[in-house]
Amino acid sequence: MPEAPEVQTVLSTLEAQIKDVSIEDVLIYYPKIIDNVEVETFKNQLIGQTFHSFNRLGKYLIFGLDDYDLVVHLRMEGKFYLYNMLCENKHIHIVFIINFISNFRLSA
């Protein structure tokens, strides 16, 4: 499990890379990872939202979007990847297709 300094590094790196970037689509490969909301609702609420603020509470990442706060825990191996194309990997649970200059995909 990542320690707090590693979580902060992930957060700071993401802030530098995706601040003010919009979510175009959400692909959910592991629906059980979504909590407290139906998967389709989660997906539909995030499409069109833009990442504005980046905060951390303990080992939770808090992404401030236009209308929502997205709270993420990195779990045991928590990683985010920026890809310029979709790839298959059994460890990727969610893909955020983002409106990024280089057309990258954010995966968690």
mmCIF file of N, CA and C in Angstrom:
data_model
loop_
_atom_site.group_PDB
_atom_site.id
_atom_site.type_symbol
_atom_site.label_atom_id
_atom_site.label_comp_id
_atom_site.label_asym_id
_atom_site.label_seq_id
_atom_site.Cartn_x
_atom_site.Cartn_y
_atom_site.Cartn_z
ATOM 1 N N MET A 1 0.851 -1.177 0.000
ATOM 2 C CA MET A 1 0.000 0.000 0.000
ATOM 3 C C MET A 1 0.893 1.237 0.000
ATOM 4 N N PRO A 2 0.608 2.187 -0.895
ATOM 5 C CA PRO A 2 1.435 3.397 -0.943
ATOM 6 C C PRO A 2 1.354 4.172 0.373
ATOM 7 N N GLU A 3 2.467 4.724 0.773
ATOM 8 C CA GLU A 3 2.508 5.569 1.965
ATOM 9 C C GLU A 3 2.111 6.991 1.582
ATOM 10 N N ALA A 4 1.830 7.817 2.582
ATOM 11 C CA ALA A 4 1.328 9.177 2.350
ATOM 12 C C ALA A 4 2.202 9.991 1.391
ATOM 13 N N PRO A 5 3.533 9.976 1.515
ATOM 14 C CA PRO A 5 4.337 10.760 0.565
ATOM 15 C C PRO A 5 4.169 10.291 -0.885
ATOM 16 N N GLU A 6 4.007 8.984 -1.074
ATOM 17 C CA GLU A 6 3.790 8.463 -2.425
ATOM 18 C C GLU A 6 2.425 8.894 -2.964
ATOM 19 N N VAL A 7 1.443 8.901 -2.088
ATOM 20 C CA VAL A 7 0.098 9.349 -2.484
ATOM 21 C C VAL A 7 0.162 10.814 -2.898
ATOM 22 N N GLN A 8 0.896 11.619 -2.150
ATOM 23 C CA GLN A 8 1.041 13.042 -2.486
ATOM 24 C C GLN A 8 1.744 13.212 -3.830
ATOM 25 N N THR A 9 2.735 12.388 -4.104
ATOM 26 C CA THR A 9 3.445 12.454 -5.386
ATOM 27 C C THR A 9 2.495 12.134 -6.534
ATOM 28 N N VAL A 10 1.663 11.111 -6.369
ATOM 29 C CA VAL A 10 0.670 10.764 -7.390
ATOM 30 C C VAL A 10 -0.268 11.948 -7.615
ATOM 31 N N LEU A 11 -0.749 12.528 -6.531
ATOM 32 C CA LEU A 11 -1.686 13.654 -6.626
ATOM 33 C C LEU A 11 -1.045 14.850 -7.330
ATOM 34 N N SER A 12 0.160 15.202 -6.928
ATOM 35 C CA SER A 12 0.852 16.351 -7.520
ATOM 36 C C SER A 12 1.133 16.130 -9.001
ATOM 37 N N THR A 13 1.515 14.915 -9.356
ATOM 38 C CA THR A 13 1.783 14.588 -10.754
ATOM 39 C C THR A 13 0.511 14.697 -11.585
ATOM 40 N N LEU A 14 -0.586 14.148 -11.074
ATOM 41 C CA LEU A 14 -1.854 14.242 -11.791
ATOM 42 C C LEU A 14 -2.314 15.682 -11.939
ATOM 43 N N GLU A 15 -2.127 16.478 -10.901
ATOM 44 C CA GLU A 15 -2.527 17.885 -10.985
ATOM 45 C C GLU A 15 -1.780 18.587 -12.119
ATOM 46 N N ALA A 16 -0.487 18.315 -12.229
ATOM 47 C CA ALA A 16 0.310 18.940 -13.286
ATOM 48 C C ALA A 16 -0.121 18.465 -14.676
ATOM 49 N N GLN A 17 -0.649 17.250 -14.764
ATOM 50 C CA GLN A 17 -0.965 16.667 -16.065
ATOM 51 C C GLN A 17 -2.411 16.843 -16.511
ATOM 52 N N ILE A 18 -3.368 16.862 -15.566
ATOM 53 C CA ILE A 18 -4.777 16.859 -16.007
ATOM 54 C C ILE A 18 -5.611 18.011 -15.448
ATOM 55 N N LYS A 19 -4.998 18.983 -14.812
ATOM 56 C CA LYS A 19 -5.776 20.125 -14.307
ATOM 57 C C LYS A 19 -6.449 20.827 -15.492
ATOM 58 N N ASP A 20 -7.731 21.131 -15.336
ATOM 59 C CA ASP A 20 -8.544 21.800 -16.355
ATOM 60 C C ASP A 20 -8.779 20.941 -17.603
ATOM 61 N N VAL A 21 -8.679 19.629 -17.455
ATOM 62 C CA VAL A 21 -8.947 18.691 -18.545
ATOM 63 C C VAL A 21 -10.319 18.061 -18.308
ATOM 64 N N SER A 22 -11.082 17.865 -19.372
ATOM 65 C CA SER A 22 -12.442 17.338 -19.278
ATOM 66 C C SER A 22 -12.504 15.840 -19.547
ATOM 67 N N ILE A 23 -13.474 15.195 -18.919
ATOM 68 C CA ILE A 23 -13.721 13.766 -19.111
ATOM 69 C C ILE A 23 -14.711 13.608 -20.266
ATOM 70 N N GLU A 24 -14.301 12.895 -21.301
ATOM 71 C CA GLU A 24 -15.164 12.667 -22.466
ATOM 72 C C GLU A 24 -15.992 11.398 -22.333
ATOM 73 N N ASP A 25 -15.419 10.393 -21.677
ATOM 74 C CA ASP A 25 -16.130 9.128 -21.513
ATOM 75 C C ASP A 25 -15.496 8.378 -20.349
ATOM 76 N N VAL A 26 -16.227 7.412 -19.810
ATOM 77 C CA VAL A 26 -15.742 6.586 -18.709
ATOM 78 C C VAL A 26 -16.016 5.129 -19.070
ATOM 79 N N LEU A 27 -14.970 4.324 -19.067
ATOM 80 C CA LEU A 27 -15.096 2.886 -19.317
ATOM 81 C C LEU A 27 -14.851 2.172 -18.000
ATOM 82 N N ILE A 28 -15.821 1.387 -17.567
ATOM 83 C CA ILE A 28 -15.727 0.708 -16.269
ATOM 84 C C ILE A 28 -15.608 -0.789 -16.511
ATOM 85 N N TYR A 29 -14.432 -1.332 -16.183
ATOM 86 C CA TYR A 29 -14.163 -2.754 -16.389
ATOM 87 C C TYR A 29 -14.431 -3.584 -15.138
ATOM 88 N N TYR A 30 -14.427 -2.962 -13.987
ATOM 89 C CA TYR A 30 -14.660 -3.664 -12.721
ATOM 90 C C TYR A 30 -15.716 -2.890 -11.939
ATOM 91 N N PRO A 31 -16.994 -3.144 -12.200
ATOM 92 C CA PRO A 31 -18.082 -2.359 -11.613
ATOM 93 C C PRO A 31 -18.095 -2.335 -10.086
ATOM 94 N N LYS A 32 -17.567 -3.369 -9.430
ATOM 95 C CA LYS A 32 -17.599 -3.406 -7.969
ATOM 96 C C LYS A 32 -16.720 -2.334 -7.330
ATOM 97 N N ILE A 33 -15.898 -1.695 -8.120
ATOM 98 C CA ILE A 33 -15.030 -0.657 -7.571
ATOM 99 C C ILE A 33 -15.802 0.645 -7.305
ATOM 100 N N ILE A 34 -16.967 0.776 -7.920
ATOM 101 C CA ILE A 34 -17.820 1.953 -7.721
ATOM 102 C C ILE A 34 -18.671 1.722 -6.477
ATOM 103 N N ASP A 35 -18.701 2.701 -5.569
ATOM 104 C CA ASP A 35 -19.443 2.555 -4.321
ATOM 105 C C ASP A 35 -20.415 3.723 -4.158
ATOM 106 N N ASN A 36 -21.557 3.451 -3.593
ATOM 107 C CA ASN A 36 -22.570 4.453 -3.223
ATOM 108 C C ASN A 36 -23.329 5.073 -4.394
ATOM 109 N N VAL A 37 -23.177 4.525 -5.590
ATOM 110 C CA VAL A 37 -23.933 5.033 -6.736
ATOM 111 C C VAL A 37 -23.961 3.928 -7.800
ATOM 112 N N GLU A 38 -25.025 3.898 -8.573
ATOM 113 C CA GLU A 38 -25.114 2.933 -9.673
ATOM 114 C C GLU A 38 -24.035 3.247 -10.709
ATOM 115 N N VAL A 39 -23.526 2.207 -11.340
ATOM 116 C CA VAL A 39 -22.423 2.360 -12.290
ATOM 117 C C VAL A 39 -22.796 3.308 -13.433
ATOM 118 N N GLU A 40 -23.973 3.138 -14.026
ATOM 119 C CA GLU A 40 -24.389 4.009 -15.131
ATOM 120 C C GLU A 40 -24.541 5.458 -14.671
ATOM 121 N N THR A 41 -25.065 5.650 -13.473
ATOM 122 C CA THR A 41 -25.197 7.004 -12.920
ATOM 123 C C THR A 41 -23.829 7.623 -12.732
ATOM 124 N N PHE A 42 -22.891 6.853 -12.154
ATOM 125 C CA PHE A 42 -21.515 7.314 -11.957
ATOM 126 C C PHE A 42 -20.922 7.774 -13.285
ATOM 127 N N LYS A 43 -21.040 6.932 -14.276
ATOM 128 C CA LYS A 43 -20.494 7.232 -15.599
ATOM 129 C C LYS A 43 -21.130 8.495 -16.180
ATOM 130 N N ASN A 44 -22.454 8.550 -16.182
ATOM 131 C CA ASN A 44 -23.156 9.688 -16.785
ATOM 132 C C ASN A 44 -22.889 11.002 -16.060
ATOM 133 N N GLN A 45 -22.699 10.945 -14.739
ATOM 134 C CA GLN A 45 -22.428 12.166 -13.992
ATOM 135 C C GLN A 45 -21.019 12.702 -14.247
ATOM 136 N N LEU A 46 -20.082 11.833 -14.578
ATOM 137 C CA LEU A 46 -18.701 12.277 -14.783
ATOM 138 C C LEU A 46 -18.415 12.777 -16.192
ATOM 139 N N ILE A 47 -19.151 12.260 -17.175
ATOM 140 C CA ILE A 47 -18.911 12.695 -18.556
ATOM 141 C C ILE A 47 -19.196 14.191 -18.662
ATOM 142 N N GLY A 48 -18.238 14.918 -19.197
ATOM 143 C CA GLY A 48 -18.357 16.366 -19.356
ATOM 144 C C GLY A 48 -17.784 17.169 -18.197
ATOM 145 N N GLN A 49 -17.453 16.516 -17.100
ATOM 146 C CA GLN A 49 -16.873 17.197 -15.942
ATOM 147 C C GLN A 49 -15.387 17.491 -16.209
ATOM 148 N N THR A 50 -14.891 18.549 -15.580
ATOM 149 C CA THR A 50 -13.499 18.974 -15.726
ATOM 150 C C THR A 50 -12.801 18.903 -14.378
ATOM 151 N N PHE A 51 -11.561 18.426 -14.376
ATOM 152 C CA PHE A 51 -10.746 18.372 -13.157
ATOM 153 C C PHE A 51 -10.271 19.780 -12.815
ATOM 154 N N HIS A 52 -10.615 20.262 -11.612
ATOM 155 C CA HIS A 52 -10.224 21.613 -11.202
ATOM 156 C C HIS A 52 -9.299 21.623 -9.992
ATOM 157 N N SER A 53 -9.644 20.872 -8.961
ATOM 158 C CA SER A 53 -8.828 20.905 -7.741
ATOM 159 C C SER A 53 -8.360 19.506 -7.376
ATOM 160 N N PHE A 54 -7.245 19.458 -6.672
ATOM 161 C CA PHE A 54 -6.590 18.200 -6.324
ATOM 162 C C PHE A 54 -6.185 18.273 -4.858
ATOM 163 N N ASN A 55 -6.785 17.418 -4.045
ATOM 164 C CA ASN A 55 -6.512 17.421 -2.607
ATOM 165 C C ASN A 55 -6.314 15.994 -2.124
ATOM 166 N N ARG A 56 -5.814 15.903 -0.906
ATOM 167 C CA ARG A 56 -5.582 14.589 -0.313
ATOM 168 C C ARG A 56 -6.042 14.629 1.131
ATOM 169 N N LEU A 57 -6.693 13.562 1.562
ATOM 170 C CA LEU A 57 -7.051 13.376 2.968
ATOM 171 C C LEU A 57 -6.536 12.003 3.341
ATOM 172 N N GLY A 58 -5.436 11.969 4.082
ATOM 173 C CA GLY A 58 -4.790 10.696 4.371
ATOM 174 C C GLY A 58 -4.331 10.074 3.073
ATOM 175 N N LYS A 59 -4.810 8.870 2.802
ATOM 176 C CA LYS A 59 -4.428 8.177 1.573
ATOM 177 C C LYS A 59 -5.511 8.236 0.503
ATOM 178 N N TYR A 60 -6.478 9.136 0.698
ATOM 179 C CA TYR A 60 -7.530 9.345 -0.292
ATOM 180 C C TYR A 60 -7.181 10.536 -1.166
ATOM 181 N N LEU A 61 -7.377 10.382 -2.465
ATOM 182 C CA LEU A 61 -7.233 11.480 -3.408
ATOM 183 C C LEU A 61 -8.616 12.066 -3.639
ATOM 184 N N ILE A 62 -8.707 13.378 -3.642
ATOM 185 C CA ILE A 62 -9.990 14.050 -3.852
ATOM 186 C C ILE A 62 -9.842 14.984 -5.044
ATOM 187 N N PHE A 63 -10.559 14.635 -6.106
ATOM 188 C CA PHE A 63 -10.517 15.426 -7.330
ATOM 189 C C PHE A 63 -11.772 16.299 -7.374
ATOM 190 N N GLY A 64 -11.593 17.597 -7.379
ATOM 191 C CA GLY A 64 -12.708 18.523 -7.484
ATOM 192 C C GLY A 64 -13.071 18.724 -8.940
ATOM 193 N N LEU A 65 -14.277 18.298 -9.300
ATOM 194 C CA LEU A 65 -14.778 18.452 -10.661
ATOM 195 C C LEU A 65 -15.738 19.634 -10.693
ATOM 196 N N ASP A 66 -16.371 19.879 -11.821
ATOM 197 C CA ASP A 66 -17.323 20.982 -11.939
ATOM 198 C C ASP A 66 -18.425 20.897 -10.885
ATOM 199 N N ASP A 67 -19.066 19.730 -10.790
ATOM 200 C CA ASP A 67 -20.236 19.568 -9.935
ATOM 201 C C ASP A 67 -20.069 18.535 -8.833
ATOM 202 N N TYR A 68 -18.969 17.806 -8.835
ATOM 203 C CA TYR A 68 -18.785 16.695 -7.898
ATOM 204 C C TYR A 68 -17.361 16.668 -7.372
ATOM 205 N N ASP A 69 -17.189 15.937 -6.287
ATOM 206 C CA ASP A 69 -15.855 15.568 -5.815
ATOM 207 C C ASP A 69 -15.711 14.072 -6.030
ATOM 208 N N LEU A 70 -14.661 13.677 -6.706
ATOM 209 C CA LEU A 70 -14.369 12.267 -6.959
ATOM 210 C C LEU A 70 -13.319 11.838 -5.941
ATOM 211 N N VAL A 71 -13.672 10.875 -5.090
ATOM 212 C CA VAL A 71 -12.780 10.405 -4.035
ATOM 213 C C VAL A 71 -12.237 9.040 -4.439
ATOM 214 N N VAL A 72 -10.905 8.900 -4.404
ATOM 215 C CA VAL A 72 -10.235 7.684 -4.859
ATOM 216 C C VAL A 72 -9.245 7.226 -3.798
ATOM 217 N N HIS A 73 -9.245 5.932 -3.522
ATOM 218 C CA HIS A 73 -8.223 5.338 -2.653
ATOM 219 C C HIS A 73 -7.332 4.480 -3.537
ATOM 220 N N LEU A 74 -6.036 4.547 -3.341
ATOM 221 C CA LEU A 74 -5.104 3.844 -4.216
ATOM 222 C C LEU A 74 -4.987 2.351 -3.929
ATOM 223 N N ARG A 75 -5.616 1.876 -2.864
ATOM 224 C CA ARG A 75 -5.594 0.451 -2.517
ATOM 225 C C ARG A 75 -4.167 -0.062 -2.398
ATOM 226 N N MET A 76 -3.959 -1.328 -2.721
ATOM 227 C CA MET A 76 -2.644 -1.943 -2.525
ATOM 228 C C MET A 76 -1.601 -1.482 -3.550
ATOM 229 N N GLU A 77 -1.958 -1.450 -4.798
ATOM 230 C CA GLU A 77 -1.001 -1.133 -5.855
ATOM 231 C C GLU A 77 -1.363 0.163 -6.552
ATOM 232 N N GLY A 78 -2.181 0.979 -5.962
ATOM 233 C CA GLY A 78 -2.779 2.120 -6.621
ATOM 234 C C GLY A 78 -1.878 2.886 -7.560
ATOM 235 N N LYS A 79 -2.295 2.910 -8.801
ATOM 236 C CA LYS A 79 -1.541 3.624 -9.824
ATOM 237 C C LYS A 79 -2.509 4.262 -10.794
ATOM 238 N N PHE A 80 -2.061 5.338 -11.388
ATOM 239 C CA PHE A 80 -2.762 5.957 -12.498
ATOM 240 C C PHE A 80 -1.798 5.937 -13.673
ATOM 241 N N TYR A 81 -2.335 5.735 -14.857
ATOM 242 C CA TYR A 81 -1.516 5.732 -16.063
ATOM 243 C C TYR A 81 -2.128 6.713 -17.051
ATOM 244 N N LEU A 82 -1.286 7.385 -17.804
ATOM 245 C CA LEU A 82 -1.741 8.191 -18.925
ATOM 246 C C LEU A 82 -1.314 7.471 -20.195
ATOM 247 N N TYR A 83 -2.304 7.058 -20.987
ATOM 248 C CA TYR A 83 -2.045 6.368 -22.242
ATOM 249 C C TYR A 83 -2.586 7.206 -23.384
ATOM 250 N N ASN A 84 -1.946 7.101 -24.545
ATOM 251 C CA ASN A 84 -2.482 7.789 -25.718
ATOM 252 C C ASN A 84 -3.366 6.871 -26.555
ATOM 253 N N MET A 85 -3.570 5.634 -26.060
ATOM 254 C CA MET A 85 -4.475 4.697 -26.716
ATOM 255 C C MET A 85 -4.967 3.693 -25.676
ATOM 256 N N LEU A 86 -6.090 3.074 -25.955
ATOM 257 C CA LEU A 86 -6.606 2.064 -25.037
ATOM 258 C C LEU A 86 -5.728 0.830 -25.081
ATOM 259 N N CYS A 87 -5.508 0.226 -23.929
ATOM 260 C CA CYS A 87 -4.721 -1.001 -23.887
ATOM 261 C C CYS A 87 -5.422 -1.988 -22.966
ATOM 262 N N GLU A 88 -5.115 -3.250 -23.165
ATOM 263 C CA GLU A 88 -5.709 -4.285 -22.328
ATOM 264 C C GLU A 88 -4.760 -4.611 -21.187
ATOM 265 N N ASN A 89 -5.299 -4.586 -19.992
ATOM 266 C CA ASN A 89 -4.523 -4.899 -18.795
ATOM 267 C C ASN A 89 -5.532 -5.309 -17.734
ATOM 268 N N LYS A 90 -5.409 -6.510 -17.211
ATOM 269 C CA LYS A 90 -6.402 -7.001 -16.255
ATOM 270 C C LYS A 90 -6.431 -6.200 -14.958
ATOM 271 N N HIS A 91 -5.428 -5.366 -14.724
ATOM 272 C CA HIS A 91 -5.374 -4.585 -13.499
ATOM 273 C C HIS A 91 -5.999 -3.196 -13.643
ATOM 274 N N ILE A 92 -6.411 -2.841 -14.842
ATOM 275 C CA ILE A 92 -7.064 -1.548 -15.054
ATOM 276 C C ILE A 92 -8.554 -1.729 -14.797
ATOM 277 N N HIS A 93 -9.093 -0.945 -13.872
ATOM 278 C CA HIS A 93 -10.496 -1.075 -13.481
ATOM 279 C C HIS A 93 -11.390 -0.023 -14.119
ATOM 280 N N ILE A 94 -10.852 1.175 -14.302
ATOM 281 C CA ILE A 94 -11.623 2.269 -14.891
ATOM 282 C C ILE A 94 -10.705 3.043 -15.837
ATOM 283 N N VAL A 95 -11.269 3.463 -16.962
ATOM 284 C CA VAL A 95 -10.547 4.331 -17.888
ATOM 285 C C VAL A 95 -11.364 5.610 -18.032
ATOM 286 N N PHE A 96 -10.714 6.723 -17.801
ATOM 287 C CA PHE A 96 -11.312 8.019 -18.054
ATOM 288 C C PHE A 96 -10.736 8.504 -19.383
ATOM 289 N N ILE A 97 -11.575 8.601 -20.384
ATOM 290 C CA ILE A 97 -11.121 9.161 -21.655
ATOM 291 C C ILE A 97 -11.249 10.665 -21.505
ATOM 292 N N ILE A 98 -10.115 11.335 -21.615
ATOM 293 C CA ILE A 98 -10.085 12.762 -21.307
ATOM 294 C C ILE A 98 -9.773 13.586 -22.544
ATOM 295 N N ASN A 99 -10.234 14.817 -22.527
ATOM 296 C CA ASN A 99 -9.997 15.760 -23.601
ATOM 297 C C ASN A 99 -8.643 16.404 -23.338
ATOM 298 N N PHE A 100 -7.623 15.764 -23.849
ATOM 299 C CA PHE A 100 -6.246 16.156 -23.557
ATOM 300 C C PHE A 100 -5.565 16.473 -24.873
ATOM 301 N N ILE A 101 -4.716 17.435 -24.897
ATOM 302 C CA ILE A 101 -4.081 17.877 -26.128
ATOM 303 C C ILE A 101 -3.483 16.707 -26.905
ATOM 304 N N SER A 102 -2.814 15.801 -26.211
ATOM 305 C CA SER A 102 -2.172 14.670 -26.883
ATOM 306 C C SER A 102 -3.092 13.448 -26.943
ATOM 307 N N ASN A 103 -4.369 13.612 -26.572
ATOM 308 C CA ASN A 103 -5.357 12.529 -26.634
ATOM 309 C C ASN A 103 -4.979 11.346 -25.743
ATOM 310 N N PHE A 104 -4.544 11.617 -24.517
ATOM 311 C CA PHE A 104 -4.180 10.563 -23.576
ATOM 312 C C PHE A 104 -5.430 9.993 -22.912
ATOM 313 N N ARG A 105 -5.298 8.764 -22.373
ATOM 314 C CA ARG A 105 -6.349 8.131 -21.593
ATOM 315 C C ARG A 105 -5.822 7.976 -20.181
ATOM 316 N N LEU A 106 -6.627 8.315 -19.198
ATOM 317 C CA LEU A 106 -6.256 8.163 -17.798
ATOM 318 C C LEU A 106 -6.877 6.894 -17.285
ATOM 319 N N SER A 107 -6.072 5.982 -16.754
ATOM 320 C CA SER A 107 -6.567 4.703 -16.247
ATOM 321 C C SER A 107 -6.250 4.555 -14.777
ATOM 322 N N ALA A 108 -7.128 3.880 -14.060
ATOM 323 C CA ALA A 108 -6.906 3.627 -12.631
ATOM 324 C C ALA A 108 -7.176 2.183 -12.339
#
